[in-house]
Short mmCIF file of C-alpha atoms and ligand atoms in Angstrom, two decimals:
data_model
loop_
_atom_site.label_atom_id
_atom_site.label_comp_id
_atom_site.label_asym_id
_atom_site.label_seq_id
_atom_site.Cartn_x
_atom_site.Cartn_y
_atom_site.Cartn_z
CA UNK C 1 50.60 105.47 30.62
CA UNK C 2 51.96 102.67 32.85
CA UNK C 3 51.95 99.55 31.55
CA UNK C 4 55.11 97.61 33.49
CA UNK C 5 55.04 96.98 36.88
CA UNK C 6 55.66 98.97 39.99
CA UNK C 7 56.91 96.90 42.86
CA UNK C 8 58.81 98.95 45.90
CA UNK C 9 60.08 97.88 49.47
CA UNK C 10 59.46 100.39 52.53
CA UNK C 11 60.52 99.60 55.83
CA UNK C 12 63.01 101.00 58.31
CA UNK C 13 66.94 100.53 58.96
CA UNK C 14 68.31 97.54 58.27
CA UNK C 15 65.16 95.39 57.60
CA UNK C 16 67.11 93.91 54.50
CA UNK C 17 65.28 95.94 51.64
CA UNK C 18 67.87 95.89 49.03
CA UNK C 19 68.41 92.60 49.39
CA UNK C 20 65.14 91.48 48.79
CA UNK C 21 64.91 93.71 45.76
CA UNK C 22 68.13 92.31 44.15
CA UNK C 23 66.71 88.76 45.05
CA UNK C 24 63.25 89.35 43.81
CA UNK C 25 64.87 91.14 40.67
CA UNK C 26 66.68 87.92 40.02
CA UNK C 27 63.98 85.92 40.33
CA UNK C 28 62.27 87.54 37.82
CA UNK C 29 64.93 87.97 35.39
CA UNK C 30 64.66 84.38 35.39
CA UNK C 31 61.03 84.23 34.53
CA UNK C 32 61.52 86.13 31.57
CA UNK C 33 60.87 89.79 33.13
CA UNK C 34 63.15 93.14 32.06
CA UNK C 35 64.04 94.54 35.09
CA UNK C 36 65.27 98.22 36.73
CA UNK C 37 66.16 98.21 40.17
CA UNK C 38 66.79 101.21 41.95
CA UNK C 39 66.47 103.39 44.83
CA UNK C 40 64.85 106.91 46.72
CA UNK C 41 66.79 109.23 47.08
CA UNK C 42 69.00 108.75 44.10
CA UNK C 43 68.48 106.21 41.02
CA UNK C 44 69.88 109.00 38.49
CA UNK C 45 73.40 111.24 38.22
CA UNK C 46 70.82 114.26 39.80
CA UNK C 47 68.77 112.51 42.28
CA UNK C 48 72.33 110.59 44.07
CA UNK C 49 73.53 114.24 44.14
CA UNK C 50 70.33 115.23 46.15
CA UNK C 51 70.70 112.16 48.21
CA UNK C 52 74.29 112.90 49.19
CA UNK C 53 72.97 117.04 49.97
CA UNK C 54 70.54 115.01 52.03
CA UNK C 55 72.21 112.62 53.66
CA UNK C 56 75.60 114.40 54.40
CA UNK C 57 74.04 117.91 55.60
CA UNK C 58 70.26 117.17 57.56
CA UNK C 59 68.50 120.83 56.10
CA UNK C 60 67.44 122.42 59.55
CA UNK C 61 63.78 123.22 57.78
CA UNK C 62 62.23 120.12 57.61
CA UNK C 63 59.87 121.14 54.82
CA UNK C 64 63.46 122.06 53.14
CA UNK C 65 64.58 118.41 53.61
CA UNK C 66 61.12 116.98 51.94
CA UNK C 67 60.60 119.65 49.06
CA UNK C 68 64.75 118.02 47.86
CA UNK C 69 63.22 114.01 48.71
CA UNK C 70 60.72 115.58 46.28
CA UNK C 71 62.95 117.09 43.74
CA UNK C 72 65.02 114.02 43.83
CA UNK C 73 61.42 112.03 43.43
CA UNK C 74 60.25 114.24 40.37
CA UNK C 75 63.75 113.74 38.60
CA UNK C 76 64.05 110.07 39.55
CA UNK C 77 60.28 109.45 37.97
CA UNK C 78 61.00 111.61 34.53
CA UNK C 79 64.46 109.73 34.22
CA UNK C 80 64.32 106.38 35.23
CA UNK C 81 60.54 105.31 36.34
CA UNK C 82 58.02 106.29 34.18
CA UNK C 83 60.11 105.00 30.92
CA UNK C 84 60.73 101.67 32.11
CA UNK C 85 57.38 100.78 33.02
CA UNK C 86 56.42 102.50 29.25
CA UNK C 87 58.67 100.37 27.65
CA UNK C 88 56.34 97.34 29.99
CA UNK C 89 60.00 96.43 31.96
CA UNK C 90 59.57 95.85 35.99
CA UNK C 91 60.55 98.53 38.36
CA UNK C 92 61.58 97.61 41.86
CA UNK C 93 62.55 100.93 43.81
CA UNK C 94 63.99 100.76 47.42
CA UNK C 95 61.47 103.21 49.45
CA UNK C 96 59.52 105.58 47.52
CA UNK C 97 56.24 107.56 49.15
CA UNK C 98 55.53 105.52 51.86
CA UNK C 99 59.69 106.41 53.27
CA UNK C 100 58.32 110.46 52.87
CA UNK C 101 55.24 109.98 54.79
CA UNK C 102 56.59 108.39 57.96
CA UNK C 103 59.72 110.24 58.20
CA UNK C 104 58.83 113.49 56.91
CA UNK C 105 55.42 113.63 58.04
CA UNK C 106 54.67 110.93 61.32
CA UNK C 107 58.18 111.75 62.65
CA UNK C 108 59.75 115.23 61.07
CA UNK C 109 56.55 116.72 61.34
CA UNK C 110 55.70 118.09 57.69
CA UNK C 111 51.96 118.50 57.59
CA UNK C 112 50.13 115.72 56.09
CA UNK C 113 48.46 117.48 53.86
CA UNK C 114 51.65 119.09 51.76
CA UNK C 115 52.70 115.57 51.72
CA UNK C 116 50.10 114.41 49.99
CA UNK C 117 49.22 117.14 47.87
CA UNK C 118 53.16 116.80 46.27
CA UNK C 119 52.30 113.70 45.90
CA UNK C 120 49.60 114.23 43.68
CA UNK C 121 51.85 116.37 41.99
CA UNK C 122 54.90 114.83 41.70
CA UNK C 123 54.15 111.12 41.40
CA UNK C 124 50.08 110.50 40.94
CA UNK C 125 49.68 108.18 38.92
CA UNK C 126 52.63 106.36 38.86
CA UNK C 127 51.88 104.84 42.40
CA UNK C 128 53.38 101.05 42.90
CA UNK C 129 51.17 97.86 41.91
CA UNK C 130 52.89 96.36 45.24
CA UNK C 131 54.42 97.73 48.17
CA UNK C 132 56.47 94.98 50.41
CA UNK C 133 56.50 96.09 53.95
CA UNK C 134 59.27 94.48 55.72
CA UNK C 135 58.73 94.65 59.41
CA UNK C 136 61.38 94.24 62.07
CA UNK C 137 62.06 95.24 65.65
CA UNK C 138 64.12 98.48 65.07
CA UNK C 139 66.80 97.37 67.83
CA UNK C 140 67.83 94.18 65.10
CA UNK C 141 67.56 96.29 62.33
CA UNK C 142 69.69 99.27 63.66
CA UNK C 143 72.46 96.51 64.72
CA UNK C 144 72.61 94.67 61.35
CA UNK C 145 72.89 98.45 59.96
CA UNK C 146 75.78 99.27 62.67
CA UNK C 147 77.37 95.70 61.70
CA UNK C 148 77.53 96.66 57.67
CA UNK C 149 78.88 100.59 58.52
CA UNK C 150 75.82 102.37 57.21
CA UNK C 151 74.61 103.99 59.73
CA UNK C 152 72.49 107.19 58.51
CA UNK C 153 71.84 110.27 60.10
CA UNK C 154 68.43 108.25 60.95
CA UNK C 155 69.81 105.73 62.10
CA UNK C 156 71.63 107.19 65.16
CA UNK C 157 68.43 109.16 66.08
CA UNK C 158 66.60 107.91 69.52
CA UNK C 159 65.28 104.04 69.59
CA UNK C 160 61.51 105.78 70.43
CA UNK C 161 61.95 107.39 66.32
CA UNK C 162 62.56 104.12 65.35
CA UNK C 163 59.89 102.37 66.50
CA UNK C 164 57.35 105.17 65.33
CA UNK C 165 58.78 104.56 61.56
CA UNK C 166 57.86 100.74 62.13
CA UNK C 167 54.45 101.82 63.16
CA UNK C 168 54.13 104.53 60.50
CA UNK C 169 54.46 101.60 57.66
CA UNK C 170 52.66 99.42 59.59
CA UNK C 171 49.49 101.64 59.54
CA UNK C 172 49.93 102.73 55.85
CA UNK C 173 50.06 99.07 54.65
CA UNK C 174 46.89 98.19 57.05
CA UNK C 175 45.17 101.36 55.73
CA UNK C 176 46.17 99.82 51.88
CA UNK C 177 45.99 96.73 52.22
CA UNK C 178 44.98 96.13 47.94
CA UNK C 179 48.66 97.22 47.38
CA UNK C 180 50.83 96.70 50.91
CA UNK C 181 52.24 93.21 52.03
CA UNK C 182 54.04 93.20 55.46
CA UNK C 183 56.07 90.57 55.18
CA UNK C 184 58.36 89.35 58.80
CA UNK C 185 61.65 89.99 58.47
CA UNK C 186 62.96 88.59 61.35
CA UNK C 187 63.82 85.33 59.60
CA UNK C 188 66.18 84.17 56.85
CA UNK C 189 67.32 86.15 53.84
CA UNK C 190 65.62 82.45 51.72
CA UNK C 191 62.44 82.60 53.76
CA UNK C 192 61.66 85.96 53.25
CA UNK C 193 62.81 86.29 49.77
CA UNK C 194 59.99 82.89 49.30
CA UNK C 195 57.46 85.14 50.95
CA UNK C 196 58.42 87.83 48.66
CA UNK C 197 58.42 85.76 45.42
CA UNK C 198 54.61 84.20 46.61
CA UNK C 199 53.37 88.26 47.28
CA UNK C 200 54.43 89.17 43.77
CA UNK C 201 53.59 86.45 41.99
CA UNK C 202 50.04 86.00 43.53
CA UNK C 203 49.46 89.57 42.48
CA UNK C 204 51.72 90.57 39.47
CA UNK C 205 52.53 88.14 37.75
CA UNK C 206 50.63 84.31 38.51
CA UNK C 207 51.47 83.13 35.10
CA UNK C 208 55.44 82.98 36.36
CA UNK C 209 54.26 81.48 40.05
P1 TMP A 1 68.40 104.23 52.81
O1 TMP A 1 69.13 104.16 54.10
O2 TMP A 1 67.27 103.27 52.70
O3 TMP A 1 69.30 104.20 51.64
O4 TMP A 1 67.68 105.69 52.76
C1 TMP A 1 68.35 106.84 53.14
C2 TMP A 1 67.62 107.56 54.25
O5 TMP A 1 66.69 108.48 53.66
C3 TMP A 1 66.85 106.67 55.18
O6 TMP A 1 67.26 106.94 56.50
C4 TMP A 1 65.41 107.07 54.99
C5 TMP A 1 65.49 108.45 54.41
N1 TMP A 1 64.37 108.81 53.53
C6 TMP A 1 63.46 109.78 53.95
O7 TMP A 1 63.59 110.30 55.05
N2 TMP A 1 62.45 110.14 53.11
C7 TMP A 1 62.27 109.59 51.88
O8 TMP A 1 61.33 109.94 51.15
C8 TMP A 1 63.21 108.57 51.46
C9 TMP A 1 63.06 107.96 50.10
C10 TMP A 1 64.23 108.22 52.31
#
């Protein structure tokens, strides 16, 4: 049984996502909330082992690559997820399902329908209350990413990738729109964290607006 709440940012590189989180899970430290921030892949000992498989060595079977995001998923839920948001504390996860779906399936090419149906497997029903989509223009993201060193696998992949992972969360939060906010984050760190604060709070938690 959930009972805590389920926030996550999606979005592609370098559109600021852990910032926000750490920002947002200040903010609600503040206002009296228990929070657990973490991120996909990774978030336990297992799962960061996955990520660095992942990460380090791209699996030439793309199916390969999404069954160990979903290992890593499965673990990370067991672990970390589903006992916070028992205990009632506030989860805010950098990427989760929405990250799977637009690079495994609209770019990788795993069918859409093993996608989902590990999805209703691995993570149904612990899907997120709120789902911040922060949208850039890949070409800013990928340099801010370049300028901190962490550029990814991903991130070196063609500019035409890049723009269909900005479309691919684009269309999921339009398509699911009673738990996706797109939020512009083109601006400042403070104006988008405000923007943040005023999605979660008009839908989580209005008593701590
Ligand atoms: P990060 O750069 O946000 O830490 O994420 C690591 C990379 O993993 C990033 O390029 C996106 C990718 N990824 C997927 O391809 N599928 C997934 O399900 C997740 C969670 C991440």
């Amino acid at each position: 049984m959930k009972i805590g709440h389920f926030i996550t940012f999606e979005g592609g590189e370098g559109v600021g996502k852990s910032t926000q989180a750490r920002l947002l899970a200040d903010r609600l430290k503040v206002a009296g909330h228990v929070v657990v921030v973490t991120r996909e892949p990774g978030g336990t000992p297992l799962a960061e082992k996955i990520r660095d498989l992942i990460l380090q060595q791209r699996p030439k079977s793309p199916e390969a690559e999404f069954l160990m995001f979903a290992a890593a998923r499965a673990e990370h839920l067991s672990a970390v997820i589903r006992p916070a948001l028992e205990a009632g504390q506030t989860v805010i996860c950098d990427r989760f399902i929405d990250s799977t779906r637009v690079y495994q399936g609209d770019v990788f090419g795993v069918e859409r329908a093993l996608i989902l149906a590990v999805e209703q497997l691995v993570v149904a029903p612990t899907i997120p209350d709120l789902t911040i989509v922060l949208d850039l223009d890949p070409t800013v993201g990928l340099k801010r990413a370049a300028e901190r060193g962490t550029l990814s696998r991903y991130d070196k992949a063609r500019i035409e990738i890049h723009d269909d992972l900005r479309q691919g969360f684009l269309t999921i939060a339009q398509s699911e729109p009673d738990r996706c906010v797109i939020i512009d984050a083109a601006r400042s760190v403070d104006v988008i964290a405000a923007d943040v604060w005023t999605a979660v709070a008009a839908r989580l938690v209005p008593a701590c607006g």
